[in-house]
């Protein structure tokens, strides 16, 4: 509850302040639209040659693109800027102030910085998903909607936990600024269903960097090609990974405060 | 080294009575520190590439003691100055009290809590301000940073408004609140930092170099504000500074640590008494000074004006002789400036010499 209120205040203040810089909005919209256009163009080229890619039809791939924008938008809206800020705070010593606050430090560090304009990506993601749904025609039943909601939630939890695990390394190695950038470039691979990649890359994108769970799996849920096993695995990971990340964070904090020495 | 602590407790309570407090006010200490000890193990390697590579295999570490078994109590409403040169262990101690660091051993009780458990009930009642770091968000207006604190501390609306009004009034913040922090001068920023750290009306304040880098006027301003806040809200303040003026203006009591160990704990006067066995005689007279060396150590001598330093025990006799032998117009006897005394405490040899001097004198 407190988390949501804090998140809301951060969002509101972030928006209020950013509104002063309209140039930023234009630039961000342009960037998002170019990214969208490039993706659509890619899809267009693929489907001018073939009817399906790795078994995925045009509107199904559009669903993937929607989830790609949606999850990426959420991550870049809150998680990535906040965790970058956290690592910077560790380096500069300002993290001490996070620790003196009477709220959970992990929560505060995870929502501290908002990149308001990434709401554009979230909106684009929702829009593209809407178009995909309309194109798929057959009404998405409650079962698919539930599978989508569940796996999307799990996907966001998995991406967050993964990024938190990376950022937590800052407690040990003070300079790890680029660690999140690496994630972002890997994330690009999620525009396409991970099934089309060669096995080694597919496995990496599933278990090493869990982008498959964040994008392909929820999209599969939506278009009705999700197996029960995958659903169970996604939900299990969505529960387990945050716990692991939490445990790791606590170890990091213990080290930071000199309790482990 | 003499143990003055028992005597200091007495003088602290006397000071309390003279401030018009009653017996009821002598409550149990707000801060209670016992044998607090902090040692770090730091990696150690010799210079050079070969040594660096070797250290990848086997890390040589060395134990460094930052704080060495210190103990002290702070009574409610007391303002205590924490003195020591850079690296003495002041900040480490403060960080342990604020719950940021775990000690290697020892106990701390602040308001009934163990700080490093970081219980929200404790964190809501204390604040930490560090002069060289800011916690306000750089790019957004000051008022927005305050708004974040309001939510984080769950401060009720009316209380928040009252506190902010009061702080804005005392520190003249009104014109600053709408500006982003990056557009503020250092002095303005410190004022805003302080106010932001006090919005939740903490009962215990840990201030680490709150006047660092400020000009004299701004320093005075901050000092007056801290004193005012402490009396208004009966807050307990532990303040580190290496500006002596801060401590002189604010603290009735000082704690001196050096190389992590507690060197002195007591009233400021006591510090001077203890570490400076000299008095300074300042004279104005007619004509040339002549040879003043027979009275004491000559610090300064010119036509009509001179400064002579004498041992405390000899001060009365020297004064009498000066008055008899020179055409004195004006004469004053003073303790040396506190800065000088502190320097003396911090240079080990000199402090040792001062100890001896006291023993010889008494």
Coordinates of C-alpha atoms in Angstrom, one line a residue:
Chain A
X1 CA 0.0 0.0 0.0
X2 CA 2.8 2.4 1.1
X3 CA 4.7 1.2 -2.0
X4 CA 1.9 2.2 -4.3
X5 CA 1.5 5.6 -2.7
X6 CA 5.2 6.2 -2.9
X7 CA 5.2 5.0 -6.5
X8 CA 2.3 7.3 -7.3
X9 CA 4.0 10.3 -5.7
X10 CA 7.2 9.6 -7.6
X11 CA 5.3 9.3 -10.8
X12 CA 3.2 12.5 -10.2
X13 CA 6.3 14.6 -9.3
X14 CA 8.3 13.1 -12.2
X15 CA 5.5 14.0 -14.6
X16 CA 5.1 17.5 -13.2
X17 CA 8.7 18.2 -13.6
X18 CA 9.2 16.6 -17.0
X19 CA 6.2 18.6 -18.3
X20 CA 8.5 21.6 -18.2
X21 CA 10.6 20.0 -20.9
X22 CA 8.4 19.4 -23.8
X23 CA 11.3 18.8 -26.1
X24 CA 12.0 15.6 -24.2
X25 CA 8.5 14.4 -24.8
X26 CA 8.8 14.9 -28.5
X27 CA 12.2 13.2 -28.6
X28 CA 11.0 10.3 -26.6
X29 CA 7.9 9.8 -28.7
X30 CA 10.0 10.0 -31.8
X31 CA 12.4 7.4 -30.5
X32 CA 9.5 5.1 -29.5
X33 CA 7.8 5.5 -32.8
X34 CA 10.9 4.9 -34.8
X35 CA 11.5 1.7 -32.8
X36 CA 7.9 0.7 -33.5
X37 CA 8.1 1.5 -37.2
X38 CA 11.3 -0.5 -37.5
X39 CA 9.7 -3.5 -35.8
X40 CA 6.6 -3.2 -38.0
X41 CA 8.8 -3.0 -41.1
X42 CA 10.7 -6.1 -40.0
X43 CA 7.4 -7.9 -39.6
X44 CA 6.2 -6.7 -43.0
X45 CA 9.3 -8.0 -44.7
X46 CA 9.1 -11.3 -43.0
X47 CA 5.4 -11.8 -43.9
X48 CA 5.9 -10.7 -47.5
X49 CA 7.9 -13.9 -47.9
X50 CA 6.1 -16.3 -45.7
X51 CA 2.9 -16.9 -43.8
X52 CA 4.4 -17.9 -40.5
X53 CA 7.6 -17.5 -38.6
X54 CA 8.5 -20.4 -36.4
X55 CA 4.8 -21.2 -36.3
X56 CA 3.7 -17.7 -35.4
X57 CA 1.3 -15.8 -37.6
X58 CA 1.4 -12.0 -38.3
X59 CA -1.1 -11.0 -35.5
X60 CA 0.5 -13.4 -33.1
X61 CA 3.9 -11.8 -33.7
X62 CA 2.2 -8.4 -33.3
X63 CA 1.1 -9.6 -29.8
X64 CA 4.7 -10.4 -29.0
X65 CA 5.7 -6.9 -30.2
X66 CA 3.0 -5.5 -27.9
X67 CA 4.3 -7.4 -24.9
X68 CA 7.8 -6.4 -25.8
X69 CA 6.9 -2.7 -25.6
X70 CA 4.7 -3.1 -22.5
X71 CA 7.2 -5.0 -20.4
X72 CA 10.2 -3.0 -21.7
X73 CA 8.2 0.2 -21.0
X74 CA 7.5 -0.8 -17.4
X75 CA 11.1 -1.8 -16.8
X76 CA 12.5 1.4 -18.3
X77 CA 9.8 3.5 -16.6
X78 CA 10.7 2.5 -13.0
X79 CA 13.0 -0.4 -12.5
X80 CA 16.0 0.4 -14.6
X81 CA 16.3 4.1 -13.8
X82 CA 15.8 3.4 -10.1
X83 CA 18.4 0.6 -10.0
X84 CA 20.9 2.7 -12.0
X85 CA 20.3 5.5 -9.4
X86 CA 20.8 3.0 -6.6
X87 CA 24.2 1.9 -8.0
X88 CA 25.2 5.5 -8.4
X89 CA 24.1 6.2 -4.9
X90 CA 26.3 3.4 -3.6
X91 CA 29.2 4.8 -5.5
X92 CA 28.7 8.3 -4.1
X93 CA 27.6 7.3 -0.7
X94 CA 24.1 8.7 -0.9
X95 CA 22.6 5.2 -0.4
X96 CA 23.1 5.9 3.4
X97 CA 20.1 8.1 3.2
X98 CA 17.9 5.4 1.7
X99 CA 18.8 3.3 4.7
X100 CA 17.8 5.9 7.2
X101 CA 14.3 6.0 6.0
X102 CA 11.6 4.1 7.9
X103 CA 10.5 2.1 4.8
X104 CA 11.9 -1.0 3.2
X105 CA 15.2 -0.1 1.5
X106 CA 14.8 -2.5 -1.4
X107 CA 11.4 -1.1 -2.2
X108 CA 12.6 2.5 -1.9
X109 CA 15.7 1.8 -4.1
X110 CA 13.5 0.1 -6.7
X111 CA 11.1 3.0 -7.3
X112 CA 13.3 6.0 -6.5
X113 CA 13.8 7.3 -10.0
X114 CA 11.1 7.5 -12.7
X115 CA 11.6 8.0 -16.4
X116 CA 8.2 9.4 -17.1
X117 CA 8.4 9.4 -20.9
X118 CA 8.6 5.7 -21.0
X119 CA 4.9 5.8 -20.4
X120 CA 4.9 6.3 -24.1
X121 CA 6.3 2.8 -24.6
X122 CA 3.7 1.4 -22.2
X123 CA 1.0 3.1 -24.2
X124 CA 2.4 1.8 -27.5
X125 CA 2.6 -1.7 -26.1
X126 CA -1.1 -1.6 -25.0
X127 CA -2.1 -0.2 -28.4
X128 CA -0.2 -2.8 -30.4
X129 CA -1.7 -5.5 -28.2
X130 CA -5.1 -4.1 -28.9
X131 CA -4.5 -4.2 -32.6
X132 CA -3.2 -7.8 -32.4
X133 CA -6.2 -8.9 -30.4
X134 CA -8.6 -7.3 -32.9
X135 CA -6.7 -9.0 -35.7
X136 CA -6.7 -12.4 -34.1
X137 CA -10.5 -12.2 -34.4
X138 CA -11.7 -15.0 -32.2
X139 CA -12.5 -13.5 -28.8
X140 CA -9.9 -14.1 -26.2
X141 CA -11.7 -16.2 -23.6
X142 CA -11.3 -15.8 -19.8
X143 CA -8.9 -18.7 -19.7
X144 CA -6.4 -17.0 -22.1
X145 CA -6.9 -13.6 -20.5
X146 CA -6.1 -15.2 -17.1
X147 CA -3.0 -17.0 -18.5
X148 CA -1.9 -13.8 -20.1
X149 CA -2.4 -11.8 -16.9
X150 CA -0.7 -14.4 -14.8
X151 CA 2.3 -14.9 -17.0
X152 CA 2.7 -11.1 -17.6
X153 CA 2.8 -10.5 -13.9
X154 CA 5.3 -13.4 -13.5
X155 CA 7.3 -11.9 -16.4
X156 CA 7.5 -8.5 -14.8
X157 CA 8.5 -10.1 -11.5
X158 CA 11.2 -12.1 -13.2
X159 CA 12.6 -9.1 -15.1
X160 CA 12.6 -7.0 -11.9
X161 CA 14.2 -9.7 -9.9
X162 CA 16.8 -10.3 -12.5
X163 CA 17.7 -6.7 -12.7
X164 CA 17.8 -6.4 -8.9
X165 CA 20.2 -9.4 -8.8
X166 CA 22.5 -7.6 -11.2
X167 CA 22.2 -4.2 -9.4
X168 CA 22.8 -5.8 -6.0
X169 CA 26.3 -6.7 -7.1
X170 CA 27.1 -3.0 -6.5
X171 CA 27.4 -3.9 -2.8
X172 CA 30.4 -6.0 -3.6
X173 CA 31.9 -4.4 -6.7
X174 CA 31.2 -0.7 -6.5
X175 CA 31.6 0.0 -10.2
X176 CA 29.1 -2.0 -12.2
X177 CA 27.4 0.8 -14.1
X178 CA 27.3 -1.1 -17.4
X179 CA 25.7 -4.2 -16.1
X180 CA 22.1 -2.9 -16.8
X181 CA 23.0 -1.7 -20.3
X182 CA 24.0 -5.2 -21.2
X183 CA 20.5 -6.4 -20.1
X184 CA 18.9 -3.7 -22.3
X185 CA 20.7 -4.9 -25.4
X186 CA 19.8 -8.5 -24.7
X187 CA 16.2 -7.4 -24.3
X188 CA 16.1 -6.3 -27.9
X189 CA 16.2 -10.0 -28.9
X190 CA 12.8 -10.4 -27.3
X191 CA 11.1 -8.7 -30.2
X192 CA 10.9 -12.1 -31.8
X193 CA 9.6 -15.3 -30.3
X194 CA 12.6 -17.0 -28.8
X195 CA 11.6 -20.3 -30.5
X196 CA 13.1 -19.0 -33.7
X197 CA 16.6 -18.8 -32.3
X198 CA 19.1 -21.6 -32.3
X199 CA 18.9 -23.8 -29.2
X200 CA 22.0 -22.3 -27.4
X201 CA 20.6 -18.8 -27.7
X202 CA 17.1 -19.9 -26.9
X203 CA 18.4 -21.5 -23.7
X204 CA 20.4 -18.4 -22.8
X205 CA 17.4 -16.2 -23.4
X206 CA 15.3 -18.4 -21.2
X207 CA 17.5 -19.2 -18.2
X208 CA 20.5 -17.0 -18.4
X209 CA 18.7 -13.8 -19.2
X210 CA 15.0 -14.6 -18.6
X211 CA 13.6 -12.6 -21.5
X212 CA 11.7 -15.5 -22.9
X213 CA 9.6 -15.6 -19.7
X214 CA 9.0 -11.9 -19.9
X215 CA 7.8 -11.6 -23.5
X216 CA 7.3 -14.8 -25.4
X217 CA 5.5 -16.6 -22.6
X218 CA 2.9 -14.0 -21.8
X219 CA 2.3 -13.5 -25.6
X220 CA 1.9 -17.3 -25.9
X221 CA -0.7 -17.2 -23.2
X222 CA -2.6 -14.5 -25.0
X223 CA -2.7 -16.3 -28.4
X224 CA -3.4 -19.7 -26.8
X225 CA -0.2 -21.5 -27.5
X226 CA 0.9 -21.8 -23.9
X227 CA 1.5 -25.3 -22.5
X228 CA 0.5 -26.1 -18.9
X229 CA 4.2 -27.0 -18.1
X230 CA 5.4 -23.6 -19.3
X231 CA 2.7 -21.8 -17.4
X232 CA 3.6 -23.6 -14.2
X233 CA 7.3 -23.0 -14.8
X234 CA 6.7 -19.3 -15.4
X235 CA 4.6 -18.9 -12.3
X236 CA 7.0 -20.8 -10.2
X237 CA 9.9 -18.7 -11.4
X238 CA 7.8 -15.5 -10.9
X239 CA 7.5 -16.5 -7.3
X240 CA 10.9 -18.0 -6.7
X241 CA 13.1 -15.4 -8.4
X242 CA 11.9 -12.4 -6.3
X243 CA 12.6 -14.5 -3.2
X244 CA 16.1 -15.3 -4.4
X245 CA 16.7 -11.6 -5.3
X246 CA 15.4 -10.5 -1.9
X247 CA 17.8 -13.0 -0.2
X248 CA 20.7 -11.7 -2.3
X249 CA 19.8 -8.1 -1.5
X250 CA 19.8 -8.8 2.2
X251 CA 23.2 -10.4 1.9
X252 CA 24.4 -7.3 0.1
X253 CA 23.0 -5.0 2.7
X254 CA 24.7 -7.1 5.4
X255 CA 27.9 -6.6 3.7
X256 CA 27.3 -2.9 3.2
X257 CA 26.6 -2.4 6.8
X258 CA 29.6 -4.5 7.9
X259 CA 27.4 -7.1 9.6
X260 CA 28.9 -10.0 7.6
X261 CA 32.5 -9.3 8.4
Chain B
X1 CA 45.0 9.3 31.5
X2 CA 42.7 10.7 34.2
X3 CA 39.1 9.6 34.1
X4 CA 37.0 12.7 34.4
X5 CA 33.7 11.1 33.4
X6 CA 32.2 10.8 36.9
X7 CA 32.9 14.5 37.5
X8 CA 31.5 15.4 34.1
X9 CA 28.1 13.8 34.8
X10 CA 27.8 16.1 37.8
X11 CA 28.7 19.2 35.9
X12 CA 26.3 18.3 33.1
X13 CA 23.4 18.0 35.6
X14 CA 24.4 21.3 37.2
X15 CA 24.3 22.9 33.8
X16 CA 20.8 21.4 33.4
X17 CA 19.5 23.0 36.6
X18 CA 20.9 26.4 35.7
X19 CA 18.9 26.1 32.4
X20 CA 15.8 26.1 34.6
X21 CA 15.0 22.4 34.4
X22 CA 13.5 20.3 37.1
X23 CA 14.4 17.0 38.6
X24 CA 11.9 15.3 36.3
X25 CA 13.9 16.3 33.3
X26 CA 16.8 14.2 34.3
X27 CA 15.4 11.2 32.6
X28 CA 17.3 8.2 31.4
X29 CA 19.8 8.9 28.7
X30 CA 18.6 9.1 25.1
X31 CA 21.8 7.7 23.8
X32 CA 23.7 5.1 25.6
X33 CA 27.0 3.8 24.1
X34 CA 29.0 1.0 25.7
X35 CA 32.4 -0.3 24.6
X36 CA 31.5 0.5 21.0
X37 CA 34.1 -1.0 18.7
X38 CA 34.5 -1.0 15.0
X39 CA 37.3 -2.6 13.1
X40 CA 37.5 -2.9 9.3
X41 CA 39.6 -5.4 7.4
X42 CA 41.0 -3.6 4.5
X43 CA 42.8 -5.3 1.5
X44 CA 46.4 -4.6 1.5
X45 CA 48.8 -5.0 -1.3
X46 CA 52.1 -3.7 -2.4
X47 CA 52.4 -1.4 -5.4
X48 CA 53.1 -2.9 -8.8
X49 CA 51.5 -5.2 -11.2
X50 CA 53.0 -8.4 -9.8
X51 CA 51.7 -7.6 -6.4
X52 CA 48.2 -6.8 -7.8
X53 CA 48.1 -10.2 -9.6
X54 CA 49.2 -12.0 -6.5
X55 CA 46.5 -10.3 -4.5
X56 CA 43.9 -11.7 -6.9
X57 CA 44.9 -15.1 -5.6
X58 CA 45.4 -14.4 -2.0
X59 CA 44.1 -11.3 -0.5
X60 CA 46.2 -9.8 2.2
X61 CA 44.0 -8.0 4.6
X62 CA 44.9 -5.8 7.5
X63 CA 42.7 -5.0 10.5
X64 CA 42.1 -1.2 10.9
X65 CA 40.5 0.0 14.1
X66 CA 38.1 2.9 13.3
X67 CA 36.5 3.2 16.7
X68 CA 38.0 1.7 19.8
X69 CA 35.8 0.7 22.7
X70 CA 34.2 4.1 23.4
X71 CA 31.4 4.6 25.9
X72 CA 29.3 7.6 26.7
X73 CA 25.8 8.7 27.5
X74 CA 23.8 11.6 26.2
X75 CA 20.9 13.0 28.2
X76 CA 17.6 14.1 26.7
X77 CA 17.8 17.6 25.2
X78 CA 21.6 17.7 25.3
X79 CA 23.7 19.0 22.5
X80 CA 27.0 17.3 22.3
X81 CA 29.9 18.2 20.1
X82 CA 31.9 15.4 18.7
X83 CA 35.4 16.6 18.0
X84 CA 38.3 15.0 16.2
X85 CA 40.6 15.4 13.2
X86 CA 39.7 13.7 9.9
X87 CA 39.8 10.0 10.2
X88 CA 39.4 10.0 14.0
X89 CA 36.3 7.8 13.9
X90 CA 33.6 10.5 14.3
X91 CA 31.6 9.6 11.1
X92 CA 32.0 5.9 11.8
X93 CA 30.5 6.4 15.2
X94 CA 27.7 8.5 13.9
X95 CA 26.9 5.9 11.2
X96 CA 26.7 3.2 13.9
X97 CA 24.3 5.4 15.9
X98 CA 22.2 6.1 12.8
X99 CA 22.0 2.3 12.1
X100 CA 24.0 2.3 8.9
X101 CA 26.9 0.3 10.3
X102 CA 27.1 -2.7 12.5
X103 CA 29.8 -2.5 15.2
X104 CA 32.4 -5.2 15.6
X105 CA 31.4 -5.3 19.3
X106 CA 29.8 -3.2 21.9
X107 CA 26.3 -2.0 22.6
X108 CA 24.3 1.1 21.6
X109 CA 20.8 2.0 22.8
X110 CA 19.1 5.1 21.3
X111 CA 15.6 5.8 22.5
X112 CA 15.4 2.2 23.6
X113 CA 16.3 0.8 20.2
X114 CA 19.4 -0.9 18.8
X115 CA 20.1 1.3 15.8
X116 CA 21.5 -1.2 13.4
X117 CA 18.3 -3.3 13.6
X118 CA 16.8 -0.4 11.7
X119 CA 13.3 -0.7 13.1
X120 CA 11.0 1.8 11.4
X121 CA 9.9 3.0 14.9
X122 CA 13.4 4.1 15.5
X123 CA 14.2 5.5 12.1
X124 CA 11.0 7.7 12.3
X125 CA 12.5 9.4 15.4
X126 CA 15.9 10.2 14.2
X127 CA 17.6 12.0 11.4
X128 CA 21.0 12.0 9.8
X129 CA 22.5 15.0 8.0
X130 CA 25.8 14.9 6.3
X131 CA 27.3 18.1 5.2
X132 CA 29.2 16.7 2.3
X133 CA 26.4 14.7 0.8
X134 CA 22.9 15.7 -0.1
X135 CA 19.7 13.7 0.0
X136 CA 17.5 16.2 -1.7
X137 CA 16.8 15.2 -5.3
X138 CA 19.1 17.2 -7.5
X139 CA 16.8 18.0 -10.4
X140 CA 13.5 18.6 -8.8
X141 CA 12.2 21.6 -6.7
X142 CA 13.0 21.4 -3.0
X143 CA 9.3 21.3 -2.2
X144 CA 8.9 18.1 -4.2
X145 CA 11.7 16.4 -2.3
X146 CA 9.9 17.4 0.9
X147 CA 6.7 15.9 -0.5
X148 CA 8.5 12.6 -1.0
X149 CA 9.7 12.7 2.6
X150 CA 6.2 13.4 3.7
X151 CA 5.0 10.2 2.1
X152 CA 8.0 8.2 3.2
X153 CA 7.5 9.2 6.8
X154 CA 3.7 9.2 6.6
X155 CA 3.5 12.6 8.1
X156 CA -0.1 13.7 8.7
X157 CA -1.1 16.7 6.5
X158 CA -1.7 19.3 9.2
X159 CA 1.5 18.4 11.1
X160 CA 3.4 18.5 7.8
X161 CA 2.1 21.9 7.0
X162 CA 2.8 23.3 10.4
X163 CA 6.3 21.9 10.5
X164 CA 7.1 23.1 7.0
X165 CA 5.8 26.6 7.9
X166 CA 7.9 26.7 11.0
X167 CA 11.0 25.5 9.3
X168 CA 10.5 27.8 6.3
X169 CA 10.0 30.7 8.7
X170 CA 13.1 30.0 10.8
X171 CA 15.4 29.3 7.8
X172 CA 13.8 31.8 5.4
X173 CA 13.1 29.0 2.9
X174 CA 10.1 30.4 1.1
X175 CA 12.0 31.8 -2.0
X176 CA 14.0 28.6 -2.3
X177 CA 11.2 26.0 -2.2
X178 CA 10.3 26.2 -5.8
X179 CA 13.8 26.0 -7.1
X180 CA 15.5 22.8 -8.2
X181 CA 18.3 21.9 -5.8
X182 CA 21.0 22.3 -8.5
X183 CA 20.2 26.0 -8.7
X184 CA 20.9 26.6 -5.0
X185 CA 24.1 28.0 -3.5
X186 CA 25.9 25.8 -1.0
X187 CA 24.5 27.7 2.0
X188 CA 20.9 27.6 0.6
X189 CA 21.2 23.9 -0.1
X190 CA 22.3 23.2 3.4
X191 CA 19.4 25.1 4.8
X192 CA 17.1 23.1 2.6
X193 CA 18.8 19.8 3.5
X194 CA 18.4 20.5 7.2
X195 CA 14.7 21.4 6.9
X196 CA 14.1 18.3 4.8
X197 CA 15.8 16.1 7.4
X198 CA 13.6 17.6 10.2
X199 CA 10.1 17.5 8.6
X200 CA 9.3 14.3 10.6
X201 CA 10.3 16.1 13.8
X202 CA 13.0 13.7 14.9
X203 CA 13.9 13.5 18.6
X204 CA 17.5 12.6 17.9
X205 CA 19.7 14.5 15.4
X206 CA 23.0 13.2 14.1
X207 CA 24.7 16.0 12.3
X208 CA 27.9 15.3 10.5
X209 CA 29.7 18.5 9.6
X210 CA 26.5 20.4 9.0
X211 CA 28.4 23.6 8.2
X212 CA 31.1 22.2 6.0
X213 CA 32.2 24.7 3.3
X214 CA 29.8 27.4 4.3
X215 CA 30.7 31.0 4.7
X216 CA 30.7 32.5 8.2
X217 CA 27.3 34.1 8.0
X218 CA 25.7 30.9 6.8
X219 CA 27.5 28.9 9.4
X220 CA 26.1 31.2 12.1
X221 CA 22.7 30.9 10.6
X222 CA 22.7 27.1 10.7
X223 CA 24.1 27.0 14.2
X224 CA 21.4 29.3 15.5
X225 CA 18.8 27.2 13.8
X226 CA 20.0 24.0 15.3
X227 CA 20.1 25.4 18.8
X228 CA 16.6 26.8 18.3
X229 CA 15.2 23.5 17.0
X230 CA 16.7 21.6 19.8
X231 CA 15.1 23.8 22.5
X232 CA 11.8 23.9 20.7
X233 CA 11.4 20.2 20.3
X234 CA 13.6 19.1 23.2
X235 CA 15.7 17.2 20.7
X236 CA 19.0 15.6 21.4
X237 CA 21.8 16.5 19.1
X238 CA 25.1 14.8 18.4
X239 CA 27.1 17.0 16.1
X240 CA 30.5 16.6 14.6
X241 CA 32.5 19.4 13.2
X242 CA 36.0 20.6 12.8
X243 CA 34.9 24.2 13.1
X244 CA 35.5 25.0 16.7
X245 CA 33.0 27.8 16.5
X246 CA 30.2 25.3 15.8
X247 CA 31.0 23.5 19.0
X248 CA 31.6 26.6 21.1
X249 CA 28.3 28.1 20.0
X250 CA 26.2 24.9 20.4
X251 CA 27.5 22.4 22.7
X252 CA 27.8 22.6 26.5
X253 CA 29.6 19.3 26.3
X254 CA 32.2 17.9 24.0
X255 CA 33.5 14.4 23.3
X256 CA 36.9 14.3 21.8
X257 CA 38.0 11.2 19.9
X258 CA 41.4 10.6 18.3
X259 CA 42.6 7.5 16.5
X260 CA 39.2 6.0 17.4
X261 CA 39.7 6.3 21.1
X262 CA 37.8 8.6 23.5
X263 CA 40.2 11.2 24.7
X264 CA 37.9 13.6 26.6
X265 CA 34.3 13.8 27.6
X266 CA 33.1 16.8 29.5
X267 CA 32.2 20.5 29.4
X268 CA 34.2 22.7 26.9
X269 CA 35.7 24.7 29.8
X270 CA 37.0 21.4 31.2
X271 CA 38.7 20.7 27.9
X272 CA 40.6 23.9 28.0
X273 CA 41.4 23.4 31.7
X274 CA 42.7 20.0 31.0
X275 CA 44.7 20.4 27.9
X276 CA 46.0 23.9 28.2
X277 CA 48.1 24.5 31.3
X278 CA 48.7 28.1 30.1
X279 CA 47.0 31.5 30.3
X280 CA 47.5 34.4 27.9
X281 CA 48.2 37.8 29.3
X282 CA 47.5 40.7 26.9
X283 CA 48.9 44.1 27.9
X284 CA 48.6 47.6 26.8
X285 CA 51.2 50.0 28.3
X286 CA 53.1 53.2 27.7
X287 CA 56.5 53.1 26.0
X288 CA 58.8 50.2 24.9
X289 CA 58.1 46.8 26.3
X290 CA 61.7 46.1 27.4
X291 CA 62.6 42.5 28.3
X292 CA 59.3 40.6 29.0
X293 CA 61.0 37.2 28.9
X294 CA 61.3 37.2 32.7
X295 CA 57.5 37.0 33.0
X296 CA 56.8 34.2 30.6
X297 CA 56.9 33.2 27.0
X298 CA 56.6 36.3 24.8
X299 CA 54.1 35.7 21.9
X300 CA 54.0 39.2 20.6
X301 CA 55.8 42.4 21.7
X302 CA 55.7 45.9 20.2
X303 CA 55.7 49.5 21.5
X304 CA 52.6 49.8 23.7
X305 CA 51.3 46.2 23.2
X306 CA 52.4 42.7 24.1
X307 CA 51.1 39.2 24.6
X308 CA 52.7 36.8 27.1
X309 CA 52.0 33.2 27.8
X310 CA 52.5 32.0 31.3
X311 CA 51.8 28.8 33.2
X312 CA 48.5 28.8 34.9
X313 CA 50.0 28.5 38.4
X314 CA 52.2 31.5 37.8
X315 CA 49.5 33.7 36.3
X316 CA 48.6 35.6 39.4
X317 CA 52.2 36.3 40.4
X318 CA 53.1 37.3 36.9
X319 CA 50.1 39.7 36.7
X320 CA 51.1 41.3 39.9
X321 CA 54.7 41.8 38.9
X322 CA 53.7 43.2 35.5
X323 CA 51.4 45.7 37.1
X324 CA 54.1 46.7 39.5
X325 CA 57.0 46.9 37.0
X326 CA 55.4 48.3 33.8
X327 CA 53.3 51.4 33.2
X328 CA 50.3 49.2 32.3
X329 CA 47.2 50.8 30.9
X330 CA 45.2 47.7 30.4
X331 CA 45.7 44.0 31.2
X332 CA 43.6 41.0 30.5
X333 CA 44.1 37.3 31.4
X334 CA 42.5 34.7 29.1
X335 CA 42.5 31.1 28.3
X336 CA 44.1 30.4 24.9
X337 CA 41.7 30.1 22.0
X338 CA 39.9 26.7 21.9
X339 CA 41.3 26.0 18.4
X340 CA 44.8 26.1 19.8
X341 CA 43.7 23.8 22.6
X342 CA 42.2 21.3 20.3
X343 CA 45.3 21.3 18.1
X344 CA 47.2 20.4 21.2
X345 CA 44.8 17.5 22.1
X346 CA 45.2 16.1 18.6
X347 CA 48.9 16.1 18.5
X348 CA 49.7 13.2 20.7
X349 CA 53.0 14.3 22.0
X350 CA 51.7 17.7 23.0
X351 CA 48.8 16.1 24.8
X352 CA 51.1 13.8 26.6
X353 CA 53.2 16.8 27.6
X354 CA 50.0 18.6 28.8
X355 CA 49.1 15.7 31.0
X356 CA 52.4 15.8 32.6
X357 CA 52.2 19.6 33.0
X358 CA 48.9 19.2 34.8
X359 CA 50.3 16.6 37.1
X360 CA 53.3 18.8 37.8
X361 CA 51.1 21.8 38.4
X362 CA 48.8 20.1 40.8

